[in-house]
């Protein structure tokens, strides 16, 4: 049998020097050569597995580059696929092609052959790719449907499911709720909406900023599902007349995920919205958020200063908090005291003192800020500036040597200046304290596997306000198509569109003169600010998103 190193050298994947260094590390640590190569960043997992497959004479199949036929997937139950880390790919010559992490497992192949009722041809794929494919194709809707049917029958025997406080983990109502949450996390949803209607319970997931209906459950199980969620979130189960808030934690795919739960009384019952708080987003860097180099350089000049106010603006759900957390990750050092006041504290940040407001106890943004400024902070993060008192204290903190970061609900960067003056802050204080305003929106990324190039018509470009001059060569853009990777939406993941407005002497002068938003915006553009729309168009031209998507999120 040929050695792994020889195969890698023959295929030009490694140089002899890289192989020698990796083998030396492999001998020192006693681990596998493949793992050393992946950890050192010399090869990907797929390249190593492909070489190992060649070593034992098996075919390697890269699932990230392969289309899986839905008809083939139906031949083998999901439980067997998860047990043996295998996924049916397609039928070839009356045999079922199955990608496996361990194709040498003859017992697994026998079980798969019996389940499919046909011969199996096993090929090698990485465990990561196989599990990702299983998660895509063997979703939980079928089991959710079965459980809702079982619960519907159970409701006939038990009129009020909300009376059940003591339930086991195997109870249908518990399994239904657990599957619902697990499926939402697996699909990358940011919110779960449970909405009672006159005839049923509608379940929707918000994925990449857009709501998708997942299922409709029988109306008889509404009270049971909502009561189960209330118990898990430590919410008063007997109170149904007023909105309530709670929080719960689950473990999914080996990591802990928090969910913020809110109930709202409607005419047909209580609506429940669960915000999925994935702590992995707090470890994102600003480069991961879609900043162009030009905008990043302008923004970085502000947060590396020891004082001043930075505002991130945009509508609800535009990623303002994520941007501020990513900024804190950069400035968070042992010699700096960072204190935040938030409502609510969505993500726990190591090394940061976070304060949760509590209006019932009298702990508001303003009262918390007054105490914070007596706690010797270097950097203060305010979840949102909502009123005059909070804005006044924030401005004074920025003027007295603190770096203040906060959010504001405005449509663009220039509007933040006038919004603060409308709150009653003196214009000369706004101009002196405010250092930078960052406005942003979230746009969906085109799926890299199925996006389609096309040449738009001149009329389309003109109508969209695309920076194109008549007579120039028409640009090649990309549009959404839809495939199994992106659940037929054409989009996968999101990126931010930005406009960065440093407060220069000119903008400070216009602020003191009570200039209009249009004048301030025009001055910022004249000084080099790239507008949200233009930043979006540059990302359309780069093939990251589509023209339709930018027009959807930017006015």
Coordinates of C-alpha atoms in Angstrom, one line a residue:
X1 CA 0.0 0.0 0.0
X2 CA 1.3 3.4 -0.9
X3 CA 2.1 5.9 1.9
X4 CA -0.2 8.9 2.4
X5 CA 2.8 11.3 1.9
X6 CA 3.7 9.8 -1.4
X7 CA 0.1 10.2 -2.7
X8 CA 0.1 13.9 -1.6
X9 CA 3.4 14.5 -3.3
X10 CA 2.3 12.8 -6.5
X11 CA -0.8 15.0 -6.7
X12 CA 1.1 18.2 -6.0
X13 CA -0.8 18.9 -2.8
X14 CA 2.4 19.2 -0.7
X15 CA 6.1 20.1 -1.2
X16 CA 8.7 17.7 0.1
X17 CA 9.7 20.3 2.7
X18 CA 6.1 20.7 4.0
X19 CA 5.8 16.9 4.2
X20 CA 9.0 16.5 6.1
X21 CA 8.1 19.2 8.6
X22 CA 4.6 17.7 9.1
X23 CA 6.0 14.2 9.5
X24 CA 8.4 15.4 12.2
X25 CA 5.5 17.0 14.1
X26 CA 3.5 13.8 13.6
X27 CA 6.3 11.7 15.1
X28 CA 6.7 14.1 18.0
X29 CA 3.0 14.3 19.0
X30 CA 2.0 10.8 18.0
X31 CA -1.2 12.1 16.3
X32 CA -2.2 11.3 12.7
X33 CA -0.4 12.8 9.8
X34 CA -3.7 14.0 8.2
X35 CA -4.7 15.8 11.4
X36 CA -1.3 17.6 11.5
X37 CA -1.7 18.7 7.9
X38 CA -5.2 20.1 8.5
X39 CA -4.2 21.8 11.8
X40 CA -1.3 23.5 10.1
X41 CA -3.5 24.8 7.3
X42 CA -1.6 23.0 4.6
X43 CA -4.6 20.9 3.4
X44 CA -8.4 20.8 3.9
X45 CA -10.2 17.9 5.5
X46 CA -11.6 17.0 2.1
X47 CA -8.1 16.8 0.5
X48 CA -6.8 14.6 3.3
X49 CA -9.8 12.2 3.2
X50 CA -9.5 12.1 -0.6
X51 CA -5.8 11.1 -0.3
X52 CA -6.7 8.4 2.3
X53 CA -9.4 7.0 0.1
X54 CA -6.9 6.7 -2.8
X55 CA -4.5 5.0 -0.4
X56 CA -6.9 2.1 0.2
X57 CA -8.3 2.1 -3.4
X58 CA -11.7 3.8 -2.7
X59 CA -13.4 6.6 -4.6
X60 CA -13.6 10.0 -2.8
X61 CA -16.7 12.1 -3.3
X62 CA -16.8 15.8 -2.4
X63 CA -20.3 16.4 -1.2
X64 CA -19.9 20.1 -1.3
X65 CA -19.5 19.9 -5.0
X66 CA -22.1 17.1 -5.6
X67 CA -25.8 17.4 -6.2
X68 CA -27.8 14.9 -4.0
X69 CA -30.9 13.5 -5.6
X70 CA -34.0 13.8 -3.3
X71 CA -35.4 10.6 -4.6
X72 CA -32.3 8.7 -3.5
X73 CA -32.5 10.1 0.0
X74 CA -36.0 8.7 0.5
X75 CA -34.7 5.1 0.1
X76 CA -32.9 5.0 3.5
X77 CA -34.4 6.3 6.8
X78 CA -32.7 9.2 8.5
X79 CA -32.1 7.2 11.7
X80 CA -29.9 4.8 9.8
X81 CA -28.0 7.6 8.1
X82 CA -27.2 9.2 11.4
X83 CA -26.2 6.0 13.0
X84 CA -23.7 5.1 10.2
X85 CA -22.8 8.7 9.1
X86 CA -23.9 7.9 5.5
X87 CA -26.1 9.7 3.0
X88 CA -27.6 8.3 -0.3
X89 CA -26.5 10.4 -3.3
X90 CA -28.0 8.9 -6.4
X91 CA -28.8 5.7 -8.3
X92 CA -26.2 4.5 -10.8
X93 CA -26.6 1.3 -12.8
X94 CA -29.3 -0.1 -10.5
X95 CA -27.0 0.5 -7.5
X96 CA -27.4 3.1 -4.8
X97 CA -24.4 5.4 -4.4
X98 CA -23.9 6.1 -0.7
X99 CA -21.3 8.6 0.7
X100 CA -19.9 7.3 4.0
X101 CA -17.4 8.5 6.5
X102 CA -16.4 4.9 7.1
X103 CA -17.1 2.7 4.0
X104 CA -15.1 -0.2 5.6
X105 CA -18.0 -0.8 8.0
X106 CA -19.5 -3.9 6.3
X107 CA -22.3 -4.2 8.9
X108 CA -23.4 -0.7 8.0
X109 CA -23.4 -1.5 4.3
X110 CA -25.5 -4.6 5.0
X111 CA -28.1 -2.6 7.0
X112 CA -28.2 0.1 4.3
X113 CA -28.7 -2.5 1.6
X114 CA -31.6 -4.1 3.5
X115 CA -33.3 -0.8 4.0
X116 CA -32.9 0.4 0.4
X117 CA -33.7 -3.0 -1.1
X118 CA -30.9 -2.7 -3.7
X119 CA -27.1 -3.0 -3.9
X120 CA -25.0 -0.3 -2.4
X121 CA -21.8 1.2 -3.8
X122 CA -20.0 3.0 -1.0
X123 CA -17.7 6.0 -1.6
X124 CA -15.7 8.1 0.9
X125 CA -16.7 11.6 2.1
X126 CA -15.7 13.7 5.0
X127 CA -17.7 13.3 8.2
X128 CA -18.4 17.0 8.3
X129 CA -19.9 17.0 4.8
X130 CA -22.0 13.9 5.4
X131 CA -23.5 15.2 8.6
X132 CA -24.2 18.5 7.0
X133 CA -26.0 16.7 4.1
X134 CA -28.0 14.6 6.6
X135 CA -29.1 17.7 8.5
X136 CA -30.2 19.3 5.2
X137 CA -32.2 16.4 3.8
X138 CA -33.4 14.5 6.9
X139 CA -35.2 17.3 8.5
X140 CA -37.6 17.1 11.5
X141 CA -40.9 18.1 9.8
X142 CA -42.1 14.6 9.3
X143 CA -41.5 13.7 13.0
X144 CA -43.1 17.1 14.0
X145 CA -46.1 16.2 11.9
X146 CA -46.4 12.8 13.5
X147 CA -46.1 14.3 17.0
X148 CA -48.7 17.0 16.3
X149 CA -51.1 14.2 15.1
X150 CA -50.4 12.3 18.3
X151 CA -51.0 15.4 20.4
X152 CA -54.2 16.1 18.5
X153 CA -55.5 12.7 19.5
X154 CA -54.2 13.2 23.1
X155 CA -56.1 16.5 23.3
X156 CA -59.4 14.6 22.8
X157 CA -58.7 12.7 26.0
X158 CA -57.4 15.7 28.0
X159 CA -59.2 18.9 27.5
X160 CA -56.6 21.3 29.0
X161 CA -53.0 20.4 28.2
X162 CA -51.9 23.6 30.0
X163 CA -52.7 21.9 33.3
X164 CA -49.8 19.5 32.8
X165 CA -46.8 20.7 34.8
X166 CA -45.0 17.4 35.4
X167 CA -44.0 15.9 32.1
X168 CA -41.3 13.5 31.1
X169 CA -38.8 14.0 28.4
X170 CA -40.5 11.4 26.3
X171 CA -43.9 13.0 26.4
X172 CA -45.1 14.0 22.9
X173 CA -45.6 17.7 23.9
X174 CA -42.0 17.8 25.2
X175 CA -40.6 16.1 22.1
X176 CA -42.6 18.4 19.8
X177 CA -41.1 21.5 21.5
X178 CA -37.6 20.1 21.6
X179 CA -37.7 19.2 17.9
X180 CA -39.1 22.6 17.0
X181 CA -36.2 24.4 18.7
X182 CA -33.6 22.0 17.3
X183 CA -34.9 22.3 13.8
X184 CA -34.8 26.1 14.0
X185 CA -31.2 26.1 15.2
X186 CA -30.3 23.6 12.5
X187 CA -31.9 25.8 9.8
X188 CA -30.0 28.8 11.0
X189 CA -33.1 30.7 12.1
X190 CA -32.8 33.9 14.2
X191 CA -36.4 33.8 15.5
X192 CA -39.2 31.2 16.0
X193 CA -42.8 32.5 15.7
X194 CA -45.7 30.4 17.2
X195 CA -48.9 32.1 16.1
X196 CA -52.4 30.9 17.1
X197 CA -55.1 31.3 14.5
X198 CA -58.8 30.5 14.5
X199 CA -58.2 27.0 13.2
X200 CA -54.6 26.0 14.0
X201 CA -51.1 27.0 15.3
X202 CA -48.8 28.5 12.6
X203 CA -45.1 28.0 13.0
X204 CA -42.7 30.2 11.2
X205 CA -38.9 30.6 11.2
X206 CA -37.0 33.8 10.4
X207 CA -34.0 32.8 8.3
X208 CA -31.7 35.4 6.9
X209 CA -34.1 38.1 7.8
X210 CA -37.1 36.6 6.0
X211 CA -40.0 34.6 7.6
X212 CA -40.7 31.1 6.2
X213 CA -43.7 29.1 7.2
X214 CA -42.6 25.7 8.5
X215 CA -45.8 23.9 9.5
X216 CA -49.3 24.3 10.9
X217 CA -50.2 22.2 13.9
X218 CA -53.7 21.4 15.1
X219 CA -55.4 24.0 17.3
X220 CA -55.9 21.5 20.1
X221 CA -52.2 21.5 21.0
X222 CA -51.8 25.3 21.2
X223 CA -52.2 25.6 24.9
X224 CA -49.9 22.6 25.6
X225 CA -47.1 23.9 23.5
X226 CA -47.3 27.4 24.8
X227 CA -47.5 26.1 28.4
X228 CA -44.5 23.9 27.9
X229 CA -42.5 26.9 26.6
X230 CA -43.6 29.0 29.6
X231 CA -42.4 26.3 32.0
X232 CA -39.1 26.1 30.3
X233 CA -38.7 29.9 30.3
X234 CA -39.8 30.4 33.9
X235 CA -42.8 32.4 32.9
X236 CA -46.1 32.5 34.9
X237 CA -48.1 29.8 33.3
X238 CA -51.4 31.0 34.8
X239 CA -51.2 34.5 33.4
X240 CA -52.5 34.9 29.9
X241 CA -53.8 38.4 29.8
X242 CA -50.5 40.4 29.7
X243 CA -47.2 40.1 27.7
X244 CA -44.4 38.3 29.5
X245 CA -40.7 37.7 28.9
X246 CA -38.4 34.9 29.8
X247 CA -35.3 33.1 28.9
X248 CA -34.3 29.5 28.4
X249 CA -31.1 27.6 27.4
X250 CA -30.7 24.5 25.3
X251 CA -27.8 22.4 24.1
X252 CA -27.7 21.7 20.4
X253 CA -25.0 20.2 18.3
X254 CA -22.6 20.2 21.3
X255 CA -23.0 23.9 22.1
X256 CA -25.2 25.9 24.5
X257 CA -27.6 28.3 23.0
X258 CA -29.9 30.8 24.8
X259 CA -33.3 31.8 23.6
X260 CA -35.2 34.9 24.6
X261 CA -38.9 34.2 24.9
X262 CA -41.7 36.8 24.7
X263 CA -45.5 36.1 24.9
X264 CA -48.1 38.4 23.5
X265 CA -51.9 38.0 24.0
X266 CA -53.9 38.0 20.7
X267 CA -57.5 37.4 19.9
X268 CA -56.9 33.7 19.2
X269 CA -54.5 33.1 22.1
X270 CA -51.0 33.8 23.1
X271 CA -48.4 34.3 20.4
X272 CA -44.8 33.3 21.4
X273 CA -41.7 34.6 19.7
X274 CA -38.3 33.1 20.6
X275 CA -35.1 34.9 19.6
X276 CA -32.3 32.5 19.2
X277 CA -29.1 34.0 20.7
X278 CA -26.1 32.1 19.3
X279 CA -23.0 33.2 21.2
X280 CA -20.8 32.3 18.2
X281 CA -21.9 35.7 16.7
X282 CA -20.1 37.5 19.5
X283 CA -16.8 36.1 18.3
X284 CA -17.2 37.5 14.9
X285 CA -14.7 40.1 13.8
X286 CA -15.6 43.2 11.9
X287 CA -14.0 41.7 8.8
X288 CA -16.6 38.9 9.0
X289 CA -19.5 41.4 8.9
X290 CA -19.0 42.6 5.3
X291 CA -17.0 45.8 5.8
X292 CA -15.2 47.1 2.7
X293 CA -11.6 48.1 3.4
X294 CA -12.4 51.7 2.9
X295 CA -15.3 51.7 5.3
X296 CA -13.4 49.6 7.9
X297 CA -10.5 52.1 7.9
X298 CA -12.8 55.1 8.4
X299 CA -14.6 53.3 11.3
X300 CA -11.5 52.0 12.9
X301 CA -10.1 55.5 13.4
X302 CA -13.0 56.2 15.8
X303 CA -13.0 53.2 18.1
X304 CA -9.2 53.3 18.6
X305 CA -9.6 56.8 20.1
X306 CA -9.8 57.0 24.0
X307 CA -12.9 59.1 24.0
X308 CA -15.9 60.2 21.9
X309 CA -19.3 58.7 21.0
X310 CA -19.8 56.1 18.3
X311 CA -23.4 55.5 17.1
X312 CA -24.5 52.5 15.1
X313 CA -27.9 53.2 13.4
X314 CA -30.5 51.2 11.5
X315 CA -33.9 49.6 11.9
X316 CA -34.6 46.7 14.2
X317 CA -32.8 43.5 13.1
X318 CA -30.1 45.2 11.1
X319 CA -27.2 43.8 13.1
X320 CA -26.4 46.9 15.2
X321 CA -25.7 44.9 18.4
X322 CA -23.5 42.4 16.6
X323 CA -21.4 45.2 15.1
X324 CA -21.0 46.7 18.6
X325 CA -20.0 43.4 20.1
X326 CA -17.5 42.8 17.3
X327 CA -16.1 46.3 18.1
X328 CA -15.8 45.4 21.8
X329 CA -13.9 42.3 20.9
X330 CA -11.2 44.4 19.3
X331 CA -10.9 47.0 22.1
X332 CA -11.4 44.5 25.0
X333 CA -8.0 44.3 26.8
X334 CA -7.1 43.5 30.4
X335 CA -6.0 47.1 31.1
X336 CA -9.4 48.5 30.0
X337 CA -12.6 48.6 32.1
X338 CA -15.6 48.0 29.9
X339 CA -19.2 48.3 31.3
X340 CA -22.4 47.8 29.3
X341 CA -26.0 48.6 30.1
X342 CA -28.4 46.6 28.0
X343 CA -32.1 45.7 27.7
X344 CA -31.9 42.8 27.6
X345 CA -28.3 41.4 27.9
X346 CA -28.5 39.1 24.9
X347 CA -24.9 37.7 24.8
X348 CA -22.5 37.2 27.7
X349 CA -19.1 38.6 26.9
X350 CA -16.0 37.4 28.8
X351 CA -14.0 40.3 30.4
X352 CA -17.0 42.7 30.1
X353 CA -19.1 44.0 33.0
X354 CA -22.7 43.8 31.7
X355 CA -25.7 45.4 33.4
X356 CA -29.3 44.4 32.8
X357 CA -31.9 47.1 33.1
X358 CA -34.9 46.5 35.3
X359 CA -37.6 49.2 35.0
X360 CA -39.7 47.6 37.8
X361 CA -36.9 48.0 40.2
X362 CA -36.1 51.5 38.9
X363 CA -32.9 50.5 37.1
X364 CA -33.3 52.3 33.8
X365 CA -30.7 53.2 31.2
X366 CA -30.3 56.7 32.7
X367 CA -30.0 55.5 36.4
X368 CA -27.6 52.7 35.4
X369 CA -25.5 55.1 33.4
X370 CA -25.1 57.5 36.4
X371 CA -23.9 54.6 38.5
X372 CA -21.6 53.3 35.8
X373 CA -19.8 56.6 35.5
X374 CA -18.9 56.3 39.2
X375 CA -17.4 52.8 38.5
X376 CA -14.3 54.2 36.7
X377 CA -15.1 52.9 33.2
X378 CA -12.9 53.4 30.1
X379 CA -15.5 52.2 27.6
X380 CA -19.3 52.3 28.0
X381 CA -21.7 50.5 25.8
X382 CA -25.4 51.6 25.9
X383 CA -27.8 49.2 24.4
X384 CA -30.0 52.0 22.9
X385 CA -30.4 55.7 23.4
X386 CA -34.2 56.2 23.7
X387 CA -34.8 59.4 25.7
X388 CA -33.3 62.8 26.5
X389 CA -31.9 61.8 29.9
X390 CA -30.0 58.8 28.5
X391 CA -28.7 60.9 25.6
X392 CA -27.6 63.7 27.9
X393 CA -25.6 61.4 30.1
X394 CA -24.0 59.6 27.2
X395 CA -22.9 62.9 25.6
X396 CA -21.5 64.1 28.8
X397 CA -19.6 60.8 29.3
X398 CA -18.1 61.2 25.8
X399 CA -17.0 64.7 26.6
X400 CA -15.4 63.7 29.9
X401 CA -12.9 61.2 28.4
X402 CA -15.0 58.0 27.9
X403 CA -15.4 56.0 24.8
X404 CA -19.2 55.6 24.4
X405 CA -20.8 53.1 22.0
X406 CA -24.5 53.0 21.4
X407 CA -27.3 52.4 18.9
X408 CA -30.0 54.7 17.5
X409 CA -33.0 54.0 15.3
X410 CA -32.5 56.2 12.2
X411 CA -32.6 55.5 8.5
X412 CA -29.1 56.8 7.7
X413 CA -26.0 58.2 9.3
X414 CA -26.8 61.9 8.8
X415 CA -30.2 61.5 10.6
X416 CA -28.4 60.5 13.8
X417 CA -27.2 64.1 14.3
X418 CA -30.6 65.6 14.0
X419 CA -32.2 62.9 16.1
X420 CA -30.0 63.8 19.1
X421 CA -30.9 67.5 18.8
X422 CA -34.6 66.5 18.5
X423 CA -34.1 64.7 21.9
X424 CA -33.1 68.0 23.4
X425 CA -29.3 67.8 23.3
X426 CA -27.7 71.1 22.5
X427 CA -26.3 71.1 19.0
X428 CA -22.8 72.3 20.1
X429 CA -22.6 69.3 22.5
X430 CA -23.6 66.9 19.8
X431 CA -21.0 68.2 17.4
X432 CA -18.3 68.0 20.1
X433 CA -19.2 64.6 21.6
X434 CA -20.2 62.6 18.5
X435 CA -17.1 61.2 16.7
X436 CA -18.6 58.7 14.1
X437 CA -21.9 57.4 12.9
X438 CA -22.2 54.0 11.3
X439 CA -25.5 53.2 9.5
X440 CA -26.1 49.6 8.3
X441 CA -28.5 47.1 6.8
X442 CA -28.4 43.4 6.4
X443 CA -28.7 41.8 3.0
X444 CA -28.8 38.1 2.1
X445 CA -25.7 36.6 0.5
X446 CA -26.1 34.7 -2.8
X447 CA -25.7 31.0 -2.5
X448 CA -22.2 30.2 -3.8
X449 CA -23.3 26.9 -5.3
X450 CA -26.2 28.0 -7.5
X451 CA -25.9 31.8 -8.2
X452 CA -26.3 32.5 -11.9
X453 CA -24.4 35.2 -13.8
X454 CA -26.4 37.4 -16.2
X455 CA -26.0 40.7 -18.0
X456 CA -28.7 43.2 -17.0
X457 CA -30.4 45.6 -19.4
X458 CA -29.5 49.3 -19.4
X459 CA -33.1 50.0 -18.3
X460 CA -32.7 47.8 -15.3
X461 CA -29.5 49.5 -14.2
X462 CA -31.0 53.0 -14.6
X463 CA -34.1 52.1 -12.7
X464 CA -32.1 50.6 -9.8
X465 CA -29.8 53.6 -9.6
X466 CA -26.7 51.5 -10.4
X467 CA -23.5 53.6 -10.9
X468 CA -23.3 52.9 -14.7
X469 CA -22.9 55.4 -17.5
X470 CA -24.8 54.9 -20.7
X471 CA -22.3 53.7 -23.4
X472 CA -20.1 51.8 -20.9
X473 CA -19.8 48.0 -21.1
X474 CA -22.7 46.4 -19.3
X475 CA -21.5 44.7 -16.1
X476 CA -22.0 41.0 -15.3
X477 CA -24.1 40.6 -12.2
X478 CA -25.5 37.5 -10.3
X479 CA -29.0 36.5 -9.4
X480 CA -30.6 33.9 -7.1
X481 CA -31.5 30.5 -8.4
X482 CA -32.1 28.0 -5.6
X483 CA -30.7 24.6 -4.8
X484 CA -30.6 22.0 -2.1
X485 CA -27.8 23.7 -0.3
X486 CA -29.8 27.0 0.2
X487 CA -33.2 25.3 0.6
X488 CA -34.3 26.6 -2.8
X489 CA -34.1 30.3 -1.7
X490 CA -31.0 31.2 -3.7
X491 CA -29.5 32.8 -0.6
X492 CA -27.4 31.5 2.3
X493 CA -26.2 33.8 5.1
X494 CA -26.2 37.5 5.4
X495 CA -23.8 40.4 5.1
X496 CA -24.0 44.0 6.1
X497 CA -24.1 47.2 4.0
X498 CA -22.5 50.2 5.6
X499 CA -22.1 53.9 5.4
X500 CA -19.6 55.5 7.7
X501 CA -19.8 59.2 8.6
X502 CA -17.0 60.6 10.7
X503 CA -18.0 63.9 12.3
X504 CA -15.6 66.4 10.8
X505 CA -15.4 70.1 11.4
X506 CA -17.7 70.8 8.5
X507 CA -20.4 68.4 9.8
X508 CA -19.9 69.8 13.4
X509 CA -20.5 73.4 12.0
X510 CA -23.6 72.2 10.1
X511 CA -24.9 70.6 13.3
X512 CA -24.5 73.9 15.3
X513 CA -26.3 75.7 12.5
X514 CA -29.3 73.3 12.7
X515 CA -28.8 72.2 9.1
X516 CA -31.2 69.7 7.6
X517 CA -30.4 66.0 7.2
X518 CA -30.1 66.5 3.4
X519 CA -27.3 69.1 3.9
X520 CA -25.4 67.1 6.4
X521 CA -25.7 64.0 4.2
X522 CA -24.5 65.9 1.2
X523 CA -21.5 67.3 3.1
X524 CA -20.6 63.8 4.3
X525 CA -20.7 62.4 0.7
X526 CA -18.6 65.3 -0.4
X527 CA -16.0 64.3 2.2
X528 CA -15.9 60.7 0.9
X529 CA -18.7 58.9 2.6
X530 CA -20.1 55.9 0.6
X531 CA -23.8 55.7 0.9
X532 CA -25.7 52.5 1.9
X533 CA -27.0 52.1 -1.7
X534 CA -23.5 52.5 -3.3
X535 CA -21.9 50.1 -0.8
X536 CA -24.7 47.6 -1.7
X537 CA -24.1 48.1 -5.4
X538 CA -20.4 47.4 -5.0
X539 CA -21.3 44.1 -3.3
X540 CA -23.7 43.4 -6.2
X541 CA -20.8 44.0 -8.6
X542 CA -18.5 41.7 -6.6
X543 CA -21.1 38.9 -6.8
X544 CA -21.8 38.7 -3.1
X545 CA -25.5 39.6 -3.3
X546 CA -28.2 40.4 -5.9
X547 CA -29.6 43.7 -7.2
X548 CA -33.1 42.7 -6.0
X549 CA -31.8 42.1 -2.5
X550 CA -30.1 45.5 -2.2
X551 CA -33.2 47.2 -3.4
X552 CA -35.2 45.3 -0.9
X553 CA -33.2 46.5 2.1
X554 CA -32.1 50.0 1.0
X555 CA -34.6 52.7 0.1

